């Protein structure tokens, strides 16, 4: 079975803007969108640029827009997409500049992550603290901390966030998840810094609670709940 797919192509030295190019792809049983991209690259056009690494939904590198929805290419089955629509369109992640084809510039995202100081700031480590810190947390806070720790920073939530469309400077759900990881860890002593970022005009209170981030997160990190927890903590 052969299927048609459209893939966004853009070369910075040749094109003023990108365009969708149609390819015929040989459908295989259990085929992922990443395997589809490999087939196009290996058999039709070796210049196609896209990112991938682990192939197991762990690294988040292969995130792209598939029929307008941010998803991991390695985790998304072609058959599932064809159950939803007649064709497949693959584009670069929204809300980022395009370097080439499906490769986006995520430096602004990583700079925002760095600004949160994504590590525990400790005064000193108390005896048995590594073993006992979870006991001092509420069940809900601990559950969210564990979910936030599962974040693979794929940026699907950021790419799908309608608020970022409206307000590009909004810190977004992925950065909020990162902040919540340390803010709700009782071992951290950098609460004021995390509060300052969260309470800024582009911080968590700018969230309109569309909840798209919850729907597109491939790891069920529940970004909107993290945002709500932060709002309640600092208001």
Tab-separated table of N, CA, C and O in Angstrom, residues 14-78:
chain	number	residue	atom	x	y	z
A	14	UNK	N	18.442	28.727	-0.177
A	14	UNK	CA	17.766	28.653	-1.473
A	14	UNK	C	16.340	29.208	-1.462
A	14	UNK	O	15.835	29.648	-2.500
A	15	UNK	N	15.692	29.139	-0.303
A	15	UNK	CA	14.264	29.467	-0.246
A	15	UNK	C	14.008	30.717	0.596
A	15	UNK	O	14.612	30.899	1.655
A	16	UNK	N	13.086	31.561	0.107
A	16	UNK	CA	12.655	32.698	0.923
A	16	UNK	C	11.688	32.232	2.005
A	16	UNK	O	11.609	32.794	3.083
A	17	UNK	N	10.925	31.198	1.677
A	17	UNK	CA	10.010	30.619	2.662
A	17	UNK	C	9.827	29.136	2.344
A	17	UNK	O	10.132	28.669	1.236
A	18	UNK	N	9.331	28.410	3.318
A	18	UNK	CA	9.176	26.982	3.137
A	18	UNK	C	7.934	26.617	2.331
A	18	UNK	O	7.066	27.457	2.087
A	19	UNK	N	7.870	25.348	1.942
A	19	UNK	CA	6.702	24.855	1.206
A	19	UNK	C	6.512	23.380	1.523
A	19	UNK	O	7.432	22.681	1.958
A	20	UNK	N	5.302	22.892	1.300
A	20	UNK	CA	4.995	21.479	1.495
A	20	UNK	C	5.280	20.719	0.206
A	20	UNK	O	4.830	21.134	-0.867
A	21	UNK	N	6.009	19.622	0.314
A	21	UNK	CA	6.338	18.782	-0.839
A	21	UNK	C	5.706	17.415	-0.622
A	21	UNK	O	5.800	16.834	0.463
A	22	UNK	N	5.057	16.907	-1.668
A	22	UNK	CA	4.350	15.620	-1.545
A	22	UNK	C	5.257	14.453	-1.928
A	22	UNK	O	5.991	14.524	-2.916
A	23	UNK	N	5.186	13.396	-1.133
A	23	UNK	CA	5.949	12.175	-1.397
A	23	UNK	C	4.998	10.981	-1.348
A	23	UNK	O	4.037	10.973	-0.565
A	24	UNK	N	5.289	9.977	-2.143
A	24	UNK	CA	4.580	8.694	-2.060
A	24	UNK	C	5.431	7.764	-1.202
A	24	UNK	O	6.624	7.577	-1.468
A	25	UNK	N	4.819	7.192	-0.185
A	25	UNK	CA	5.568	6.380	0.778
A	25	UNK	C	4.969	4.978	0.835
A	25	UNK	O	3.746	4.810	0.835
A	26	UNK	N	5.828	3.982	0.880
A	26	UNK	CA	5.388	2.593	1.002
A	26	UNK	C	4.997	2.303	2.452
A	26	UNK	O	5.802	2.317	3.349
A	27	UNK	N	3.708	2.059	2.665
A	27	UNK	CA	3.194	1.814	4.015
A	27	UNK	C	3.623	0.426	4.495
A	27	UNK	O	3.473	-0.569	3.783
A	28	UNK	N	4.161	0.361	5.712
A	28	UNK	CA	4.586	-0.907	6.289
A	28	UNK	C	3.867	-1.127	7.614
A	28	UNK	O	3.497	-0.173	8.298
A	29	UNK	N	3.691	-2.378	7.989
A	29	UNK	CA	2.982	-2.699	9.227
A	29	UNK	C	3.727	-2.118	10.436
A	29	UNK	O	4.940	-2.273	10.561
A	30	UNK	N	2.986	-1.454	11.313
A	30	UNK	CA	3.586	-0.888	12.527
A	30	UNK	C	4.471	0.321	12.270
A	30	UNK	O	5.273	0.701	13.112
A	31	UNK	N	4.312	0.931	11.129
A	31	UNK	CA	5.196	2.039	10.728
A	31	UNK	C	4.957	3.285	11.572
A	31	UNK	O	3.814	3.737	11.738
A	32	UNK	N	6.024	3.857	12.095
A	32	UNK	CA	5.922	5.134	12.810
A	32	UNK	C	6.176	6.275	11.836
A	32	UNK	O	6.710	6.067	10.732
A	33	UNK	N	5.825	7.480	12.256
A	33	UNK	CA	6.098	8.653	11.410
A	33	UNK	C	7.601	8.832	11.243
A	33	UNK	O	8.077	9.242	10.180
A	34	UNK	N	8.378	8.481	12.268
A	34	UNK	CA	9.838	8.576	12.131
A	34	UNK	C	10.335	7.598	11.062
A	34	UNK	O	11.208	7.951	10.255
A	35	UNK	N	9.767	6.392	11.033
A	35	UNK	CA	10.152	5.426	9.996
A	35	UNK	C	9.765	5.944	8.614
A	35	UNK	O	10.487	5.713	7.638
A	36	UNK	N	8.650	6.636	8.546
A	36	UNK	CA	8.240	7.249	7.269
A	36	UNK	C	9.287	8.272	6.806
A	36	UNK	O	9.676	8.300	5.635
A	37	UNK	N	9.740	9.088	7.746
A	37	UNK	CA	10.765	10.087	7.397
A	37	UNK	C	12.061	9.403	6.959
A	37	UNK	O	12.725	9.847	6.011
A	38	UNK	N	12.423	8.328	7.644
A	38	UNK	CA	13.629	7.575	7.252
A	38	UNK	C	13.492	7.071	5.810
A	38	UNK	O	14.442	7.128	5.030
A	39	UNK	N	12.294	6.567	5.478
A	39	UNK	CA	12.089	6.012	4.136
A	39	UNK	C	12.236	7.100	3.075
A	39	UNK	O	12.884	6.892	2.035
A	40	UNK	N	11.641	8.259	3.328
A	40	UNK	CA	11.770	9.369	2.382
A	40	UNK	C	13.234	9.781	2.245
A	40	UNK	O	13.747	9.986	1.133
A	41	UNK	N	13.911	9.869	3.379
A	41	UNK	CA	15.328	10.275	3.369
A	41	UNK	C	16.198	9.255	2.636
A	41	UNK	O	17.048	9.608	1.811
A	42	UNK	N	15.985	7.974	2.934
A	42	UNK	CA	16.878	6.938	2.397
A	42	UNK	C	16.584	6.598	0.940
A	42	UNK	O	17.493	6.211	0.188
A	43	UNK	N	15.310	6.739	0.523
A	43	UNK	CA	14.943	6.245	-0.808
A	43	UNK	C	14.576	7.341	-1.809
A	43	UNK	O	14.537	7.080	-3.009
A	44	UNK	N	14.291	8.572	-1.298
A	44	UNK	CA	13.821	9.592	-2.242
A	44	UNK	C	14.624	10.887	-2.209
A	44	UNK	O	14.889	11.481	-3.246
A	45	UNK	N	14.987	11.333	-1.017
A	45	UNK	CA	15.705	12.612	-0.944
A	45	UNK	C	16.583	12.652	0.310
A	45	UNK	O	16.094	12.903	1.415
A	46	UNK	N	17.851	12.405	0.139
A	46	UNK	CA	18.794	12.365	1.253
A	46	UNK	C	19.091	13.723	1.854
A	46	UNK	O	19.802	13.809	2.865
A	47	UNK	N	18.552	14.794	1.255
A	47	UNK	CA	18.795	16.123	1.823
A	47	UNK	C	17.755	16.494	2.880
A	47	UNK	O	17.873	17.545	3.506
A	48	UNK	N	16.729	15.650	3.053
A	48	UNK	CA	15.694	15.951	4.055
A	48	UNK	C	16.331	16.013	5.447
A	48	UNK	O	16.986	15.072	5.885
A	49	UNK	N	16.108	17.146	6.138
A	49	UNK	CA	16.697	17.338	7.471
A	49	UNK	C	15.632	17.167	8.553
A	49	UNK	O	14.559	17.782	8.474
A	50	UNK	N	15.906	16.331	9.521
A	50	UNK	CA	15.020	16.127	10.671
A	50	UNK	C	15.869	15.581	11.806
A	50	UNK	O	16.965	15.068	11.594
A	51	UNK	N	15.343	15.696	13.014
A	51	UNK	CA	16.107	15.259	14.194
A	51	UNK	C	15.487	13.998	14.803
A	51	UNK	O	14.278	13.832	14.826
A	52	UNK	N	16.320	13.145	15.316
A	52	UNK	CA	15.868	11.995	16.105
A	52	UNK	C	17.071	11.462	16.863
A	52	UNK	O	18.218	11.769	16.536
A	53	UNK	N	16.796	10.666	17.878
A	53	UNK	CA	17.905	10.062	18.613
A	53	UNK	C	17.510	8.702	19.173
A	53	UNK	O	17.846	7.673	18.624
A	54	UNK	N	16.724	8.684	20.269
A	54	UNK	CA	16.526	7.433	21.010
A	54	UNK	C	15.575	6.461	20.316
A	54	UNK	O	15.676	5.258	20.509
A	55	UNK	N	14.641	6.955	19.541
A	55	UNK	CA	13.591	6.168	18.877
A	55	UNK	C	12.655	5.482	19.868
A	55	UNK	O	11.920	4.575	19.494
A	56	UNK	N	12.700	5.898	21.135
A	56	UNK	CA	11.878	5.228	22.137
A	56	UNK	C	11.081	6.170	23.015
A	56	UNK	O	10.736	5.817	24.141
A	57	UNK	N	10.775	7.383	22.537
A	57	UNK	CA	9.982	8.368	23.287
A	57	UNK	C	10.630	8.744	24.611
A	57	UNK	O	9.947	8.993	25.598
A	58	UNK	N	11.946	8.780	24.627
A	58	UNK	CA	12.664	9.131	25.852
A	58	UNK	C	13.377	10.478	25.722
A	58	UNK	O	13.415	11.260	26.666
A	59	UNK	N	13.908	10.778	24.536
A	59	UNK	CA	14.729	11.984	24.403
A	59	UNK	C	13.935	13.205	23.939
A	59	UNK	O	14.354	14.334	24.171
A	60	UNK	N	12.809	13.013	23.257
A	60	UNK	CA	11.989	14.136	22.803
A	60	UNK	C	12.523	14.847	21.578
A	60	UNK	O	11.967	15.846	21.138
A	61	UNK	N	13.598	14.349	20.993
A	61	UNK	CA	14.259	15.040	19.885
A	61	UNK	C	13.424	15.094	18.611
A	61	UNK	O	13.529	16.032	17.833
A	62	UNK	N	12.603	14.081	18.369
A	62	UNK	CA	11.922	13.953	17.076
A	62	UNK	C	10.566	14.654	17.038
A	62	UNK	O	9.781	14.406	16.115
A	63	UNK	N	10.260	15.520	18.007
A	63	UNK	CA	8.959	16.192	18.036
A	63	UNK	C	8.758	17.056	16.788
A	63	UNK	O	9.634	17.848	16.430
A	64	UNK	N	7.621	16.891	16.143
A	64	UNK	CA	7.244	17.675	14.954
A	64	UNK	C	5.731	17.893	14.994
A	64	UNK	O	5.028	17.299	15.822
A	65	UNK	N	5.264	18.735	14.089
A	65	UNK	CA	3.823	18.908	13.937
A	65	UNK	C	3.324	17.868	12.941
A	65	UNK	O	3.807	17.804	11.803
A	66	UNK	N	2.379	17.033	13.367
A	66	UNK	CA	1.805	16.019	12.486
A	66	UNK	C	0.322	16.332	12.343
A	66	UNK	O	-0.428	16.294	13.323
A	67	UNK	N	-0.062	16.707	11.145
A	67	UNK	CA	-1.426	17.188	10.887
A	67	UNK	C	-1.821	18.289	11.875
A	67	UNK	O	-2.937	18.286	12.425
A	68	UNK	N	-0.874	19.185	12.131
A	68	UNK	CA	-1.143	20.356	12.954
A	68	UNK	C	-1.056	20.129	14.449
A	68	UNK	O	-1.260	21.060	15.228
A	69	UNK	N	-0.745	18.905	14.871
A	69	UNK	CA	-0.659	18.589	16.297
A	69	UNK	C	0.778	18.216	16.648
A	69	UNK	O	1.375	17.376	15.966
A	70	UNK	N	1.354	18.811	17.716
A	70	UNK	CA	2.717	18.436	18.091
A	70	UNK	C	2.761	17.024	18.683
A	70	UNK	O	2.023	16.716	19.625
A	71	UNK	N	3.616	16.172	18.101
A	71	UNK	CA	3.719	14.788	18.560
A	71	UNK	C	5.151	14.299	18.358
A	71	UNK	O	5.919	14.871	17.569
A	72	UNK	N	5.490	13.216	19.052
A	72	UNK	CA	6.779	12.574	18.832
A	72	UNK	C	6.665	11.685	17.596
A	72	UNK	O	5.806	10.802	17.536
A	73	UNK	N	7.551	11.883	16.623
A	73	UNK	CA	7.489	11.089	15.391
A	73	UNK	C	7.747	9.611	15.667
A	73	UNK	O	7.186	8.741	15.008
A	74	UNK	N	8.586	9.317	16.663
A	74	UNK	CA	8.929	7.917	16.935
A	74	UNK	C	7.779	7.168	17.604
A	74	UNK	O	7.693	5.946	17.518
A	75	UNK	N	6.911	7.900	18.291
A	75	UNK	CA	5.830	7.275	19.054
A	75	UNK	C	4.521	7.234	18.274
A	75	UNK	O	3.598	6.488	18.625
A	76	UNK	N	4.421	8.022	17.224
A	76	UNK	CA	3.163	8.171	16.485
A	76	UNK	C	3.081	7.177	15.337
A	76	UNK	O	3.934	7.172	14.447
A	77	UNK	N	2.071	6.339	15.369
A	77	UNK	CA	1.876	5.363	14.316
A	77	UNK	C	1.193	5.998	13.101
A	77	UNK	O	0.222	6.756	13.248
A	78	UNK	N	1.679	5.692	11.920
A	78	UNK	CA	1.085	6.204	10.690
A	78	UNK	C	-0.373	5.756	10.576
A	78	UNK	O	-1.249	6.531	10.191
